[in-house]
Coordinates of C-alpha atoms and ligand atoms in Angstrom, one line a residue:
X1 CA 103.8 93.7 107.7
X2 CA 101.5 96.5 107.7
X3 CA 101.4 98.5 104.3
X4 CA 102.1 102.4 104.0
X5 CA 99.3 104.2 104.1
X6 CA 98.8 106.8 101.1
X7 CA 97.1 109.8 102.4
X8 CA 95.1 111.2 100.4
X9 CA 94.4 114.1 102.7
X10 CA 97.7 114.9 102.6
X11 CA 98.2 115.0 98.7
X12 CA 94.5 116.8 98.5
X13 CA 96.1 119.7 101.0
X14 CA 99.2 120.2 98.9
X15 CA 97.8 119.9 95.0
X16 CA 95.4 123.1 96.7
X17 CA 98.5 125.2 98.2
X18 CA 99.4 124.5 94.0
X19 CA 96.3 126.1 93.0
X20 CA 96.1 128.6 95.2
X21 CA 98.9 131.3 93.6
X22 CA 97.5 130.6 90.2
X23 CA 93.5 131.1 91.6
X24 CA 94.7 134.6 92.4
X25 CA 96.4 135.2 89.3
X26 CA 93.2 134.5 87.3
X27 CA 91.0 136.6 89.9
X28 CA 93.0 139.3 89.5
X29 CA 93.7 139.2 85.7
X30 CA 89.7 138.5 85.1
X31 CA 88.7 141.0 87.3
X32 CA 86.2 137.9 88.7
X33 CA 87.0 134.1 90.7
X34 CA 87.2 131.0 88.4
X35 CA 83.4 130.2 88.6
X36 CA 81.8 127.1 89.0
X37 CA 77.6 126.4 88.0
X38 CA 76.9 123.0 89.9
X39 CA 73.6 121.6 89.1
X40 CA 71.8 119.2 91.9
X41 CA 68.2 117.8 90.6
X42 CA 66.1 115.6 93.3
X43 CA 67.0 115.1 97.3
X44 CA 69.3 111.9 97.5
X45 CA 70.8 112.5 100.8
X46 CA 74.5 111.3 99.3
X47 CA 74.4 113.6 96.2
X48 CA 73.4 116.5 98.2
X49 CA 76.0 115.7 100.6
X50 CA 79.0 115.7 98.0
X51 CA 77.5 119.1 96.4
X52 CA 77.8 120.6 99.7
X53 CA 81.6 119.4 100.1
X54 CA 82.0 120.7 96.4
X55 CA 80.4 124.0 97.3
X56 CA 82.5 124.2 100.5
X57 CA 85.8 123.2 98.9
X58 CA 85.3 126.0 96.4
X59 CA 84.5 128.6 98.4
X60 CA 88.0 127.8 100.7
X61 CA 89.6 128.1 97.0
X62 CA 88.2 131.0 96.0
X63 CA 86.2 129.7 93.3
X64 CA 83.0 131.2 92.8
X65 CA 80.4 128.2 93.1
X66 CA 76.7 128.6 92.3
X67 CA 74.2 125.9 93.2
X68 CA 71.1 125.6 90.8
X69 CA 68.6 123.3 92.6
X70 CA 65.8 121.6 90.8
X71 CA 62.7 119.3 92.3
X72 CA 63.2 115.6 92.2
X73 CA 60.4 115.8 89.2
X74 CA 61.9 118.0 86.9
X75 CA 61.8 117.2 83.0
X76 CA 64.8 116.2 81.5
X77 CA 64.2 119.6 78.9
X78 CA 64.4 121.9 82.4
X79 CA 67.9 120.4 83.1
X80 CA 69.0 120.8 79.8
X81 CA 67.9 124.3 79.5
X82 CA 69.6 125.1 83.0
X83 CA 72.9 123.5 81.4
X84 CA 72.9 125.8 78.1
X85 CA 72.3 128.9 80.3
X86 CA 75.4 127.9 82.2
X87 CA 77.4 126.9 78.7
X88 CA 76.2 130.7 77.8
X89 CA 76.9 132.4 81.1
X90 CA 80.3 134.5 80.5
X91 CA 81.3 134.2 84.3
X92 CA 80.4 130.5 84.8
X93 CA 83.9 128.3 83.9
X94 CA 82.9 124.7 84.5
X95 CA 79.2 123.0 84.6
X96 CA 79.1 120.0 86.7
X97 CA 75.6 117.8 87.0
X98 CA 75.7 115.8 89.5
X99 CA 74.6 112.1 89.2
X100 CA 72.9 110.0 89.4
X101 CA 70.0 111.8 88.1
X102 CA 66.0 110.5 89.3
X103 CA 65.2 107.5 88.0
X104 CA 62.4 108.6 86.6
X105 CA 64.2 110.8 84.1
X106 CA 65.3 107.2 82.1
X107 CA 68.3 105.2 81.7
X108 CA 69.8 107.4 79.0
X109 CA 69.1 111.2 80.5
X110 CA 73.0 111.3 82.3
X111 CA 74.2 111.1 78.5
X112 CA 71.7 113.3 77.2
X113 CA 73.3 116.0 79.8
X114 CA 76.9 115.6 79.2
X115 CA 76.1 115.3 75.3
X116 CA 74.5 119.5 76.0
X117 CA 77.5 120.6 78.4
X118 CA 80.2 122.9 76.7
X119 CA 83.6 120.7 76.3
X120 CA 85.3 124.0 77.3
X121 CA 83.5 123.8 80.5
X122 CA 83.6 120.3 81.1
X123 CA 85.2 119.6 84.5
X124 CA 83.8 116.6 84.8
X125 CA 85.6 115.5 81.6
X126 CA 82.5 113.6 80.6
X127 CA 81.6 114.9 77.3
X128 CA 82.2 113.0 74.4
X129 CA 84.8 115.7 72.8
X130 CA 86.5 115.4 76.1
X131 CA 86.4 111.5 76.4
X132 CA 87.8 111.2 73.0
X133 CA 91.2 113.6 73.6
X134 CA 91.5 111.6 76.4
X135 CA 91.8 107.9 74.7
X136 CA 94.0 110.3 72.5
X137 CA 96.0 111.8 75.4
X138 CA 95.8 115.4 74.5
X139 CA 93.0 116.1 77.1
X140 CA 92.6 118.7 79.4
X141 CA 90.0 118.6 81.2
X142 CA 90.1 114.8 82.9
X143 CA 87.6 113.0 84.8
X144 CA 88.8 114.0 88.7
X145 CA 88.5 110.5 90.6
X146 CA 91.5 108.5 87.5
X147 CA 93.2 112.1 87.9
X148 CA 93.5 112.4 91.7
X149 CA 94.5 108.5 91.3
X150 CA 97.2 109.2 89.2
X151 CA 98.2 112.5 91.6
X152 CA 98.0 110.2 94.4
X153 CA 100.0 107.1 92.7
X154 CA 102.7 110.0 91.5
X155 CA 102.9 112.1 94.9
X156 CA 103.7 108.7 96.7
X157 CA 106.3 108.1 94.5
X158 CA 104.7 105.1 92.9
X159 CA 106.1 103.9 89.5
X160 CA 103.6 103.3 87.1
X161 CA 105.6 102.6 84.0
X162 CA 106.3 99.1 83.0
X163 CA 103.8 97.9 86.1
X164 CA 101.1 96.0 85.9
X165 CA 97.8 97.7 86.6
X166 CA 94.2 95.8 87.1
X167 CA 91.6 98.2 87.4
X168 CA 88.4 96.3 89.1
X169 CA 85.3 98.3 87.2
X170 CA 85.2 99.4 83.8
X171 CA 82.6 102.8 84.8
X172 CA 82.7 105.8 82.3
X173 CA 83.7 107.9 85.5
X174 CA 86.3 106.0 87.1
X175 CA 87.4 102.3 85.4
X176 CA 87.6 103.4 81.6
X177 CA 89.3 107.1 82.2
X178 CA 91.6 105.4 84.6
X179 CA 92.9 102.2 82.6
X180 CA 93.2 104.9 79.7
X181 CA 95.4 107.1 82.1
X182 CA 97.3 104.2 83.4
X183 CA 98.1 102.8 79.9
X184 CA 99.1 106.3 78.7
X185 CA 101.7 106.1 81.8
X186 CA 103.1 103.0 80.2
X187 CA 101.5 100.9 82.7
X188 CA 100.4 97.4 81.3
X189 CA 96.8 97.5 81.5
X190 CA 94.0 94.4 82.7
X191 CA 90.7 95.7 83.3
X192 CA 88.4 93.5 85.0
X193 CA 84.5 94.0 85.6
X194 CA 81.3 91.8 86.8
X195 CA 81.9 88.9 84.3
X196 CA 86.0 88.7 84.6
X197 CA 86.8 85.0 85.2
X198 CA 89.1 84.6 87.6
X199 CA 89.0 87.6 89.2
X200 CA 90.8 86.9 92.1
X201 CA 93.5 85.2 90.1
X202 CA 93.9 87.9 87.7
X203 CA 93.7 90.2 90.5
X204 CA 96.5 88.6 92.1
X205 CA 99.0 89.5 89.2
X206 CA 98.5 93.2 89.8
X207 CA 101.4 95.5 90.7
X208 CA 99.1 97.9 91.6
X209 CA 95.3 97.2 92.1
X210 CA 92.6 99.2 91.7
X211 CA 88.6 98.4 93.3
X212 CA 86.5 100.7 91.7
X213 CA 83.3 97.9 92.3
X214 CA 81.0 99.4 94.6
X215 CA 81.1 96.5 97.2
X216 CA 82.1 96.8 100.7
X217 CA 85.2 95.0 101.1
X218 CA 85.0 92.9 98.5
X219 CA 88.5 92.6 97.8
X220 CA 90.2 90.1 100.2
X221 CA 93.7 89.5 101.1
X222 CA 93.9 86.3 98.2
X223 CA 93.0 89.1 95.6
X224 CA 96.7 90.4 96.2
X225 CA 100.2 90.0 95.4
X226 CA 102.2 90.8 98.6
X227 CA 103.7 94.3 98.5
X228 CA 101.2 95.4 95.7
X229 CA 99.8 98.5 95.9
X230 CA 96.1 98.8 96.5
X231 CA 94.0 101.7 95.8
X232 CA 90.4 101.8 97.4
X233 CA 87.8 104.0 95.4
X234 CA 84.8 102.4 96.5
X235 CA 82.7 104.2 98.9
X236 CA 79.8 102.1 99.9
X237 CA 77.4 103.7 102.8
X238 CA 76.7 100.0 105.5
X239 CA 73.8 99.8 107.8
X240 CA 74.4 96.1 108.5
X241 CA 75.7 95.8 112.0
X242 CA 77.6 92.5 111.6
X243 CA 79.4 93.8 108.3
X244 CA 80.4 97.1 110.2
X245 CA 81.9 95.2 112.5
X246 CA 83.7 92.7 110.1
X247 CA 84.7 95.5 108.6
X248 CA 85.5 98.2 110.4
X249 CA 86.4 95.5 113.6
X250 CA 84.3 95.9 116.7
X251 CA 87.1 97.0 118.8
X252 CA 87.5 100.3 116.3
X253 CA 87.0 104.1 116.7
X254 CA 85.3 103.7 113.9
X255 CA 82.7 101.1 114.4
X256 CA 81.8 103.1 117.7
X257 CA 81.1 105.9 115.2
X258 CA 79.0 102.9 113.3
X259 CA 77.3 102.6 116.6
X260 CA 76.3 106.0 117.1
X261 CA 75.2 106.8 113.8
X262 CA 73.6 103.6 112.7
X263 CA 75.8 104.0 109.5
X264 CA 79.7 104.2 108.3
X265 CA 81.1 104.8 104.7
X266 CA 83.4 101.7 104.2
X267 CA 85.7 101.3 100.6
X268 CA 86.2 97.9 98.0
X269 CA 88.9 96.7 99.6
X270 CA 88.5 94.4 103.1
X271 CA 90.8 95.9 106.2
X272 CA 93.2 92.7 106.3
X273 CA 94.8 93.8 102.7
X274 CA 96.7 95.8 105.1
X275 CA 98.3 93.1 105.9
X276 CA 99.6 91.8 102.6
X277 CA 99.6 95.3 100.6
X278 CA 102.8 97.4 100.2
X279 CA 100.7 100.3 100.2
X280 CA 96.8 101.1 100.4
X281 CA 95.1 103.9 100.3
X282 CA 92.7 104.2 102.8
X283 CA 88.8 104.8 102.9
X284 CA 87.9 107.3 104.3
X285 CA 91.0 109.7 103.7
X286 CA 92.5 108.4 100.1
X287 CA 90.8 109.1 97.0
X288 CA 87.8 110.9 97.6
X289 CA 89.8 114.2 99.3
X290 CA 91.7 114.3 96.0
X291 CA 88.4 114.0 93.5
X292 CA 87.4 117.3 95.2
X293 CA 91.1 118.7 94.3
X294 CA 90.8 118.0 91.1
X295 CA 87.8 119.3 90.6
X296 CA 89.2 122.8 91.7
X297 CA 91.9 122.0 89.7
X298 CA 89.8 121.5 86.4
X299 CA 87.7 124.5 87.1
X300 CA 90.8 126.7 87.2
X301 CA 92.2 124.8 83.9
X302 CA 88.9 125.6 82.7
X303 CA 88.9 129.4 83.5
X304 CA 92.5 129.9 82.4
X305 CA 92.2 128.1 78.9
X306 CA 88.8 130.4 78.4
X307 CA 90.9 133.8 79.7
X308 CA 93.4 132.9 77.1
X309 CA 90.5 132.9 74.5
X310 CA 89.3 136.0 75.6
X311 CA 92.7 137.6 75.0
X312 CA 93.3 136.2 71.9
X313 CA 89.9 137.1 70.8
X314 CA 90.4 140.8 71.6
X315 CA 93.5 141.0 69.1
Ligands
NAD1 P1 79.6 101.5 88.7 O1 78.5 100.9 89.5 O2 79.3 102.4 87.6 O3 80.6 100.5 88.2 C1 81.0 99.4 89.0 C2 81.9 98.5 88.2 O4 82.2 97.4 89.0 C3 81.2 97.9 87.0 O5 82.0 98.1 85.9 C4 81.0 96.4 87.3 O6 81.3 95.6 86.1 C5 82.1 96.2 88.3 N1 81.6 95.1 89.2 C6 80.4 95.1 89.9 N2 80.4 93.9 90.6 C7 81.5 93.2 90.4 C8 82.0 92.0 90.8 N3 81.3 91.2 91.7 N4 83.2 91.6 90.3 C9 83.9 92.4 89.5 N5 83.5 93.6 89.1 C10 82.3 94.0 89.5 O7 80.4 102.3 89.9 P2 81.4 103.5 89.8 O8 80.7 104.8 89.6 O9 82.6 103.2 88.9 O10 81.9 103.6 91.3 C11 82.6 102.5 91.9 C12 82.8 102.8 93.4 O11 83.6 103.9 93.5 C13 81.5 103.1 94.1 O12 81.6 102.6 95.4 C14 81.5 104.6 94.1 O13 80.8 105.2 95.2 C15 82.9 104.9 94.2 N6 83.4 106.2 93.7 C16 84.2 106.9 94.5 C17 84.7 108.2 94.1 C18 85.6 108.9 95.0 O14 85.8 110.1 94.8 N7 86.3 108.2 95.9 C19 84.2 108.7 92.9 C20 83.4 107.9 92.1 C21 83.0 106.7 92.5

């Protein structure tokens, strides 16, 4: 049986019709667009690549997205000052850095940027102020890959209370925010990670499954329950001819794309889940469309919350 696809597209399309009323309302009660500072330091061909979907996205929205661009060799201070100038800037609403940053800025300098961004312009939901309302569930600004999960999970009519969810990853940007989410929606909670024993066995108790690993189809058919839901966030970039074609199947549309371009973007979870799965959500086409909505959908939160500031501030 072949399991339901859940299209992310799809859900990403309507959450932005949503916004769309309410992105005019701010415009015209601000007198400005929600605005958006995105900041891109070094070249890596992936990260500039999501900026430019970002940047695209917003501009279809009618967000007002700035790009501030800085060499591959800039010192940890230059971001940092670039990120309080944003915090400062009255007609800038959300600050997104985009990792990962050079390597040559240290292990710690990601955490060093979100410590300096404004919570109330946090769409990211990275900051620490941010992480901790959300382990308390009062957050409102949450990270936007666990939140368009969640949209995707509720828009397909998926139950999530009294389920059991195994999140594959513990990441600060998807794994943690995402079990927290989960277990706020009453879900019962395993997260697994690089030293889970058992994996596949734990795995294999899920309701609903989540790979958030970061290795092409890594997640086989024995990894889960039949009729489970699956939900791919891995997106892994594959050169390798013979795992294209494993994965994508040589006789595919897509690994004649693979062909041509000498690359595809595959997800965690193998192709033959389909088989087993209830429903999966598919890679490319599931969760990365909705990240981008939810980022639109932050940066309005963002903008509206400091409106109503504003306002009151004015009394
Ligand atoms: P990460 O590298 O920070 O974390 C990966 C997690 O997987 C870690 O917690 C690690 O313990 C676990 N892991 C690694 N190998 C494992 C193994 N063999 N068995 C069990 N667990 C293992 O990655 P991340 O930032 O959380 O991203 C995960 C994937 O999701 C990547 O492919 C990334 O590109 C993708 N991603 C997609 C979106 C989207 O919008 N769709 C957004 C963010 C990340």
């Amino acid at each position: 049986m072949a399991a339901r696809l859940l299209d992310g597209t799809a859900a990403a399309l309507a959450i932005r019709a949503e916004l769309a009323p309410r992105i005019a309302d701010f415009t015209r009660r601000a007198g400005r667009q929600p605005g958006l500072g995105i900041v891109l330091v070094g070249d890596k061909a992936d990260s500039q690549i999501y900026v430019t979907n970002k940047l695209k996205s917003a501009a279809d929205e009618g967000i007002g997205a700035t790009l501030s661009h800085l060499p591959a060799d800039a010192s940890l201070d230059q971001v940092l000052t670039l990120v309080r100038m944003l915090n400062a800037d009255p007609a800038t609403d959300g600050v997104l850095v985009q990792s990962p940053m050079p390597e040559a800025l240290g292990s710690t300098a990601m955490q060093s940027i979100f410590d300096a961004i404004d919570p109330a312009k946090d769409v990211d939901g990275f900051t620490p102020v941010n992480v901790g309302r959300l382990v308390q569930n009062r957050a409102d600004l949450v990270p936007c890959t666990p939140a368009g999960i969640i949209e995707l999970l509720k828009r397909s009519a998926i139950d999530i209370a009294g389920k059991h969810a195994v999140v594959i990853g513990r990441s600060d940007i998807v794994g943690k925010p995402l079990a927290t989410l989960l277990l706020h929606r009453h879900a019962t909670v395993t997260v697994c990670h690089s030293r889970t024993v058992d994996l596949q066995e734990v795995a294999a108790t899920a309701d609903i499954l989540i790979a958030a690993i970061g290795r092409p189809g890594m997640v086989r058919k024995s990894f889960v329950k039949p009729g489970a839901t699956v939900i791919d966030v891995g997106i892994n970039r594959v050169t390798d001819p013979a795992v294209a074609r494993e994965l994508l199947g040589d006789r595919s549309a897509r690994y004649e794309g693979f062909v041509k371009r000498g690359s595809a973007v595959v997800g965690d979870v193998h192709r033959e889940v389909a088989d087993i799965a209830g429903a999966l959500s598919p890679v490319p086409g599931g969760v990365g469309p909705l990240t981008i909505a939810m980022l639109m959908a932050n940066t309005l939160r963002a903008a509206e919350m400091r409106l109503i500031d504003t306002i009151v501030d004015r009394r």
